[in-house]
């Protein structure tokens, strides 16, 4: 079974749409992350939800908004996106404990295309 | 200066050879260091973590850390075609909750 589940796997949306990406982790981890990855580039950190505290990469535009209903779920709400937002969106979780915080377990990703 | 830098590659090695991947980082307060492997079209997968100076071995993989030089490396012994992937170096900064990835090195193992 996949420990970190992302839905949908593929999403095509127009610039005026509102959609959401969902992520659920089944590992009992206390930290969850959203990363954005463009082709042939490394993942870029967007948001971290760790021990009930949300940290935001200040370079992320407000058309992306995270929501954490509980410690196992981290959603990413999308509104008024631009074509340059088309990318692979990766959700990850970790124990969030000190030196091991960087041991990330990734979901399979959600491939987003903005038309 | 970029926070985490890696040899851009691509790196090609013959099957059975040792592949050497290098990474440098700029934040002296960095605490933890990781190597991820990413196959084309897939998500990254953690293969090694290292927290203190020296070497750490796991099967065919050896990670080396030198905090004084701000340098991390990954050696892959007896390289196999299945090792062909992009290898991402990642570093956690002082606050631990921020994991920064390097640009990645593409490795191709030639049969």
JSON list of C-alpha atoms in Angstrom, two decimals, chain B residues 3-111:
[
{"chain": "B", "resi": 3, "resn": "UNK", "atom": "CA", "xyz": [21.84, 26.92, -0.94]},
{"chain": "B", "resi": 4, "resn": "UNK", "atom": "CA", "xyz": [22.60, 23.42, -2.21]},
{"chain": "B", "resi": 5, "resn": "UNK", "atom": "CA", "xyz": [24.71, 22.74, -5.28]},
{"chain": "B", "resi": 6, "resn": "UNK", "atom": "CA", "xyz": [25.46, 19.56, -7.17]},
{"chain": "B", "resi": 7, "resn": "UNK", "atom": "CA", "xyz": [27.43, 18.55, -10.24]},
{"chain": "B", "resi": 8, "resn": "UNK", "atom": "CA", "xyz": [24.98, 19.18, -13.05]},
{"chain": "B", "resi": 9, "resn": "UNK", "atom": "CA", "xyz": [25.86, 16.02, -14.98]},
{"chain": "B", "resi": 10, "resn": "UNK", "atom": "CA", "xyz": [24.82, 14.04, -16.79]},
{"chain": "B", "resi": 11, "resn": "UNK", "atom": "CA", "xyz": [27.22, 11.51, -15.33]},
{"chain": "B", "resi": 12, "resn": "UNK", "atom": "CA", "xyz": [27.79, 8.33, -17.32]},
{"chain": "B", "resi": 13, "resn": "UNK", "atom": "CA", "xyz": [29.55, 5.30, -15.87]},
{"chain": "B", "resi": 14, "resn": "UNK", "atom": "CA", "xyz": [29.93, 1.75, -17.18]},
{"chain": "B", "resi": 15, "resn": "UNK", "atom": "CA", "xyz": [28.11, -1.07, -15.43]},
{"chain": "B", "resi": 16, "resn": "UNK", "atom": "CA", "xyz": [30.11, -2.34, -12.46]},
{"chain": "B", "resi": 17, "resn": "UNK", "atom": "CA", "xyz": [32.01, 0.94, -11.96]},
{"chain": "B", "resi": 18, "resn": "UNK", "atom": "CA", "xyz": [31.83, 3.32, -9.00]},
{"chain": "B", "resi": 19, "resn": "UNK", "atom": "CA", "xyz": [29.62, 6.37, -9.46]},
{"chain": "B", "resi": 20, "resn": "UNK", "atom": "CA", "xyz": [30.58, 9.42, -7.40]},
{"chain": "B", "resi": 21, "resn": "UNK", "atom": "CA", "xyz": [28.04, 12.17, -6.77]},
{"chain": "B", "resi": 22, "resn": "UNK", "atom": "CA", "xyz": [28.94, 15.41, -5.02]},
{"chain": "B", "resi": 23, "resn": "UNK", "atom": "CA", "xyz": [27.02, 18.09, -3.16]},
{"chain": "B", "resi": 24, "resn": "UNK", "atom": "CA", "xyz": [27.96, 21.32, -1.38]},
{"chain": "B", "resi": 25, "resn": "UNK", "atom": "CA", "xyz": [25.79, 23.50, 0.83]},
{"chain": "B", "resi": 26, "resn": "UNK", "atom": "CA", "xyz": [26.02, 27.09, 1.98]},
{"chain": "B", "resi": 27, "resn": "UNK", "atom": "CA", "xyz": [24.34, 27.14, 5.40]},
{"chain": "B", "resi": 28, "resn": "UNK", "atom": "CA", "xyz": [26.86, 26.19, 8.09]},
{"chain": "B", "resi": 29, "resn": "UNK", "atom": "CA", "xyz": [23.96, 25.60, 10.45]},
{"chain": "B", "resi": 30, "resn": "UNK", "atom": "CA", "xyz": [22.66, 22.71, 8.36]},
{"chain": "B", "resi": 31, "resn": "UNK", "atom": "CA", "xyz": [22.07, 19.68, 10.50]},
{"chain": "B", "resi": 32, "resn": "UNK", "atom": "CA", "xyz": [20.97, 16.74, 8.40]},
{"chain": "B", "resi": 33, "resn": "UNK", "atom": "CA", "xyz": [21.83, 15.53, 4.92]},
{"chain": "B", "resi": 34, "resn": "UNK", "atom": "CA", "xyz": [20.01, 13.21, 2.60]},
{"chain": "B", "resi": 35, "resn": "UNK", "atom": "CA", "xyz": [20.26, 11.59, -0.80]},
{"chain": "B", "resi": 36, "resn": "UNK", "atom": "CA", "xyz": [17.12, 10.95, -2.78]},
{"chain": "B", "resi": 37, "resn": "UNK", "atom": "CA", "xyz": [16.80, 9.01, -6.02]},
{"chain": "B", "resi": 38, "resn": "UNK", "atom": "CA", "xyz": [14.21, 10.03, -8.59]},
{"chain": "B", "resi": 39, "resn": "UNK", "atom": "CA", "xyz": [13.40, 7.93, -11.61]},
{"chain": "B", "resi": 40, "resn": "UNK", "atom": "CA", "xyz": [11.95, 9.71, -14.61]},
{"chain": "B", "resi": 41, "resn": "UNK", "atom": "CA", "xyz": [8.25, 10.41, -14.08]},
{"chain": "B", "resi": 42, "resn": "UNK", "atom": "CA", "xyz": [8.33, 9.19, -10.48]},
{"chain": "B", "resi": 43, "resn": "UNK", "atom": "CA", "xyz": [8.54, 10.88, -7.10]},
{"chain": "B", "resi": 44, "resn": "UNK", "atom": "CA", "xyz": [11.77, 11.10, -5.08]},
{"chain": "B", "resi": 45, "resn": "UNK", "atom": "CA", "xyz": [12.72, 8.17, -2.85]},
{"chain": "B", "resi": 46, "resn": "UNK", "atom": "CA", "xyz": [15.02, 8.46, 0.16]},
{"chain": "B", "resi": 47, "resn": "UNK", "atom": "CA", "xyz": [18.08, 6.23, -0.17]},
{"chain": "B", "resi": 48, "resn": "UNK", "atom": "CA", "xyz": [20.55, 7.59, 2.41]},
{"chain": "B", "resi": 49, "resn": "UNK", "atom": "CA", "xyz": [20.63, 9.92, 5.38]},
{"chain": "B", "resi": 50, "resn": "UNK", "atom": "CA", "xyz": [23.73, 11.10, 7.25]},
{"chain": "B", "resi": 51, "resn": "UNK", "atom": "CA", "xyz": [23.96, 13.31, 10.32]},
{"chain": "B", "resi": 52, "resn": "UNK", "atom": "CA", "xyz": [27.58, 13.28, 11.50]},
{"chain": "B", "resi": 53, "resn": "UNK", "atom": "CA", "xyz": [30.98, 13.63, 9.88]},
{"chain": "B", "resi": 54, "resn": "UNK", "atom": "CA", "xyz": [32.43, 10.54, 8.28]},
{"chain": "B", "resi": 55, "resn": "UNK", "atom": "CA", "xyz": [31.13, 7.70, 6.17]},
{"chain": "B", "resi": 56, "resn": "UNK", "atom": "CA", "xyz": [27.90, 5.77, 6.31]},
{"chain": "B", "resi": 57, "resn": "UNK", "atom": "CA", "xyz": [27.47, 2.59, 4.29]},
{"chain": "B", "resi": 58, "resn": "UNK", "atom": "CA", "xyz": [24.29, 0.85, 3.26]},
{"chain": "B", "resi": 59, "resn": "UNK", "atom": "CA", "xyz": [24.72, -1.97, 0.78]},
{"chain": "B", "resi": 60, "resn": "UNK", "atom": "CA", "xyz": [26.27, -0.58, -2.40]},
{"chain": "B", "resi": 61, "resn": "UNK", "atom": "CA", "xyz": [25.77, 3.01, -1.23]},
{"chain": "B", "resi": 62, "resn": "UNK", "atom": "CA", "xyz": [28.18, 5.06, 0.88]},
{"chain": "B", "resi": 63, "resn": "UNK", "atom": "CA", "xyz": [27.42, 8.59, 2.00]},
{"chain": "B", "resi": 64, "resn": "UNK", "atom": "CA", "xyz": [30.27, 10.84, 3.14]},
{"chain": "B", "resi": 65, "resn": "UNK", "atom": "CA", "xyz": [29.88, 14.05, 5.14]},
{"chain": "B", "resi": 66, "resn": "UNK", "atom": "CA", "xyz": [32.46, 16.74, 5.87]},
{"chain": "B", "resi": 67, "resn": "UNK", "atom": "CA", "xyz": [30.81, 19.61, 7.72]},
{"chain": "B", "resi": 68, "resn": "UNK", "atom": "CA", "xyz": [33.99, 21.69, 7.83]},
{"chain": "B", "resi": 69, "resn": "UNK", "atom": "CA", "xyz": [34.11, 21.68, 4.03]},
{"chain": "B", "resi": 70, "resn": "UNK", "atom": "CA", "xyz": [30.30, 21.80, 3.75]},
{"chain": "B", "resi": 71, "resn": "UNK", "atom": "CA", "xyz": [30.45, 18.80, 1.47]},
{"chain": "B", "resi": 72, "resn": "UNK", "atom": "CA", "xyz": [28.38, 15.65, 1.09]},
{"chain": "B", "resi": 73, "resn": "UNK", "atom": "CA", "xyz": [28.96, 12.85, -1.37]},
{"chain": "B", "resi": 74, "resn": "UNK", "atom": "CA", "xyz": [27.35, 9.60, -2.44]},
{"chain": "B", "resi": 75, "resn": "UNK", "atom": "CA", "xyz": [29.30, 6.67, -3.82]},
{"chain": "B", "resi": 76, "resn": "UNK", "atom": "CA", "xyz": [27.52, 3.88, -5.64]},
{"chain": "B", "resi": 77, "resn": "UNK", "atom": "CA", "xyz": [29.62, 0.75, -5.99]},
{"chain": "B", "resi": 78, "resn": "UNK", "atom": "CA", "xyz": [29.08, -1.90, -8.65]},
{"chain": "B", "resi": 79, "resn": "UNK", "atom": "CA", "xyz": [26.74, 0.44, -10.52]},
{"chain": "B", "resi": 80, "resn": "UNK", "atom": "CA", "xyz": [23.80, -1.21, -12.26]},
{"chain": "B", "resi": 81, "resn": "UNK", "atom": "CA", "xyz": [21.63, 0.03, -15.13]},
{"chain": "B", "resi": 82, "resn": "UNK", "atom": "CA", "xyz": [18.77, 0.19, -12.60]},
{"chain": "B", "resi": 83, "resn": "UNK", "atom": "CA", "xyz": [20.74, 2.92, -10.78]},
{"chain": "B", "resi": 84, "resn": "UNK", "atom": "CA", "xyz": [20.16, 5.24, -13.75]},
{"chain": "B", "resi": 85, "resn": "UNK", "atom": "CA", "xyz": [18.15, 8.10, -12.27]},
{"chain": "B", "resi": 86, "resn": "UNK", "atom": "CA", "xyz": [18.48, 11.64, -10.98]},
{"chain": "B", "resi": 87, "resn": "UNK", "atom": "CA", "xyz": [20.08, 11.88, -7.54]},
{"chain": "B", "resi": 88, "resn": "UNK", "atom": "CA", "xyz": [18.98, 14.76, -5.36]},
{"chain": "B", "resi": 89, "resn": "UNK", "atom": "CA", "xyz": [21.00, 16.01, -2.42]},
{"chain": "B", "resi": 90, "resn": "UNK", "atom": "CA", "xyz": [18.84, 17.50, 0.34]},
{"chain": "B", "resi": 91, "resn": "UNK", "atom": "CA", "xyz": [19.69, 19.45, 3.46]},
{"chain": "B", "resi": 92, "resn": "UNK", "atom": "CA", "xyz": [17.67, 20.46, 6.49]},
{"chain": "B", "resi": 93, "resn": "UNK", "atom": "CA", "xyz": [18.44, 23.84, 7.88]},
{"chain": "B", "resi": 94, "resn": "UNK", "atom": "CA", "xyz": [18.69, 24.85, 11.50]},
{"chain": "B", "resi": 95, "resn": "UNK", "atom": "CA", "xyz": [14.96, 24.86, 12.08]},
{"chain": "B", "resi": 96, "resn": "UNK", "atom": "CA", "xyz": [14.72, 21.28, 10.75]},
{"chain": "B", "resi": 97, "resn": "UNK", "atom": "CA", "xyz": [11.33, 21.84, 9.18]},
{"chain": "B", "resi": 98, "resn": "UNK", "atom": "CA", "xyz": [12.77, 23.21, 5.94]},
{"chain": "B", "resi": 99, "resn": "UNK", "atom": "CA", "xyz": [14.21, 20.62, 3.58]},
{"chain": "B", "resi": 100, "resn": "UNK", "atom": "CA", "xyz": [16.07, 22.14, 0.63]},
{"chain": "B", "resi": 101, "resn": "UNK", "atom": "CA", "xyz": [16.94, 20.12, -2.46]},
{"chain": "B", "resi": 102, "resn": "UNK", "atom": "CA", "xyz": [19.89, 20.59, -4.75]},
{"chain": "B", "resi": 103, "resn": "UNK", "atom": "CA", "xyz": [19.37, 20.70, -8.52]},
{"chain": "B", "resi": 104, "resn": "UNK", "atom": "CA", "xyz": [20.12, 16.98, -8.91]},
{"chain": "B", "resi": 105, "resn": "UNK", "atom": "CA", "xyz": [22.67, 14.99, -10.87]},
{"chain": "B", "resi": 106, "resn": "UNK", "atom": "CA", "xyz": [21.51, 12.72, -13.67]},
{"chain": "B", "resi": 107, "resn": "UNK", "atom": "CA", "xyz": [23.30, 9.37, -13.61]},
{"chain": "B", "resi": 108, "resn": "UNK", "atom": "CA", "xyz": [23.35, 6.97, -16.53]},
{"chain": "B", "resi": 109, "resn": "UNK", "atom": "CA", "xyz": [24.84, 3.49, -16.07]},
{"chain": "B", "resi": 110, "resn": "UNK", "atom": "CA", "xyz": [25.83, 2.01, -19.41]},
{"chain": "B", "resi": 111, "resn": "UNK", "atom": "CA", "xyz": [25.50, -1.80, -19.77]}
]
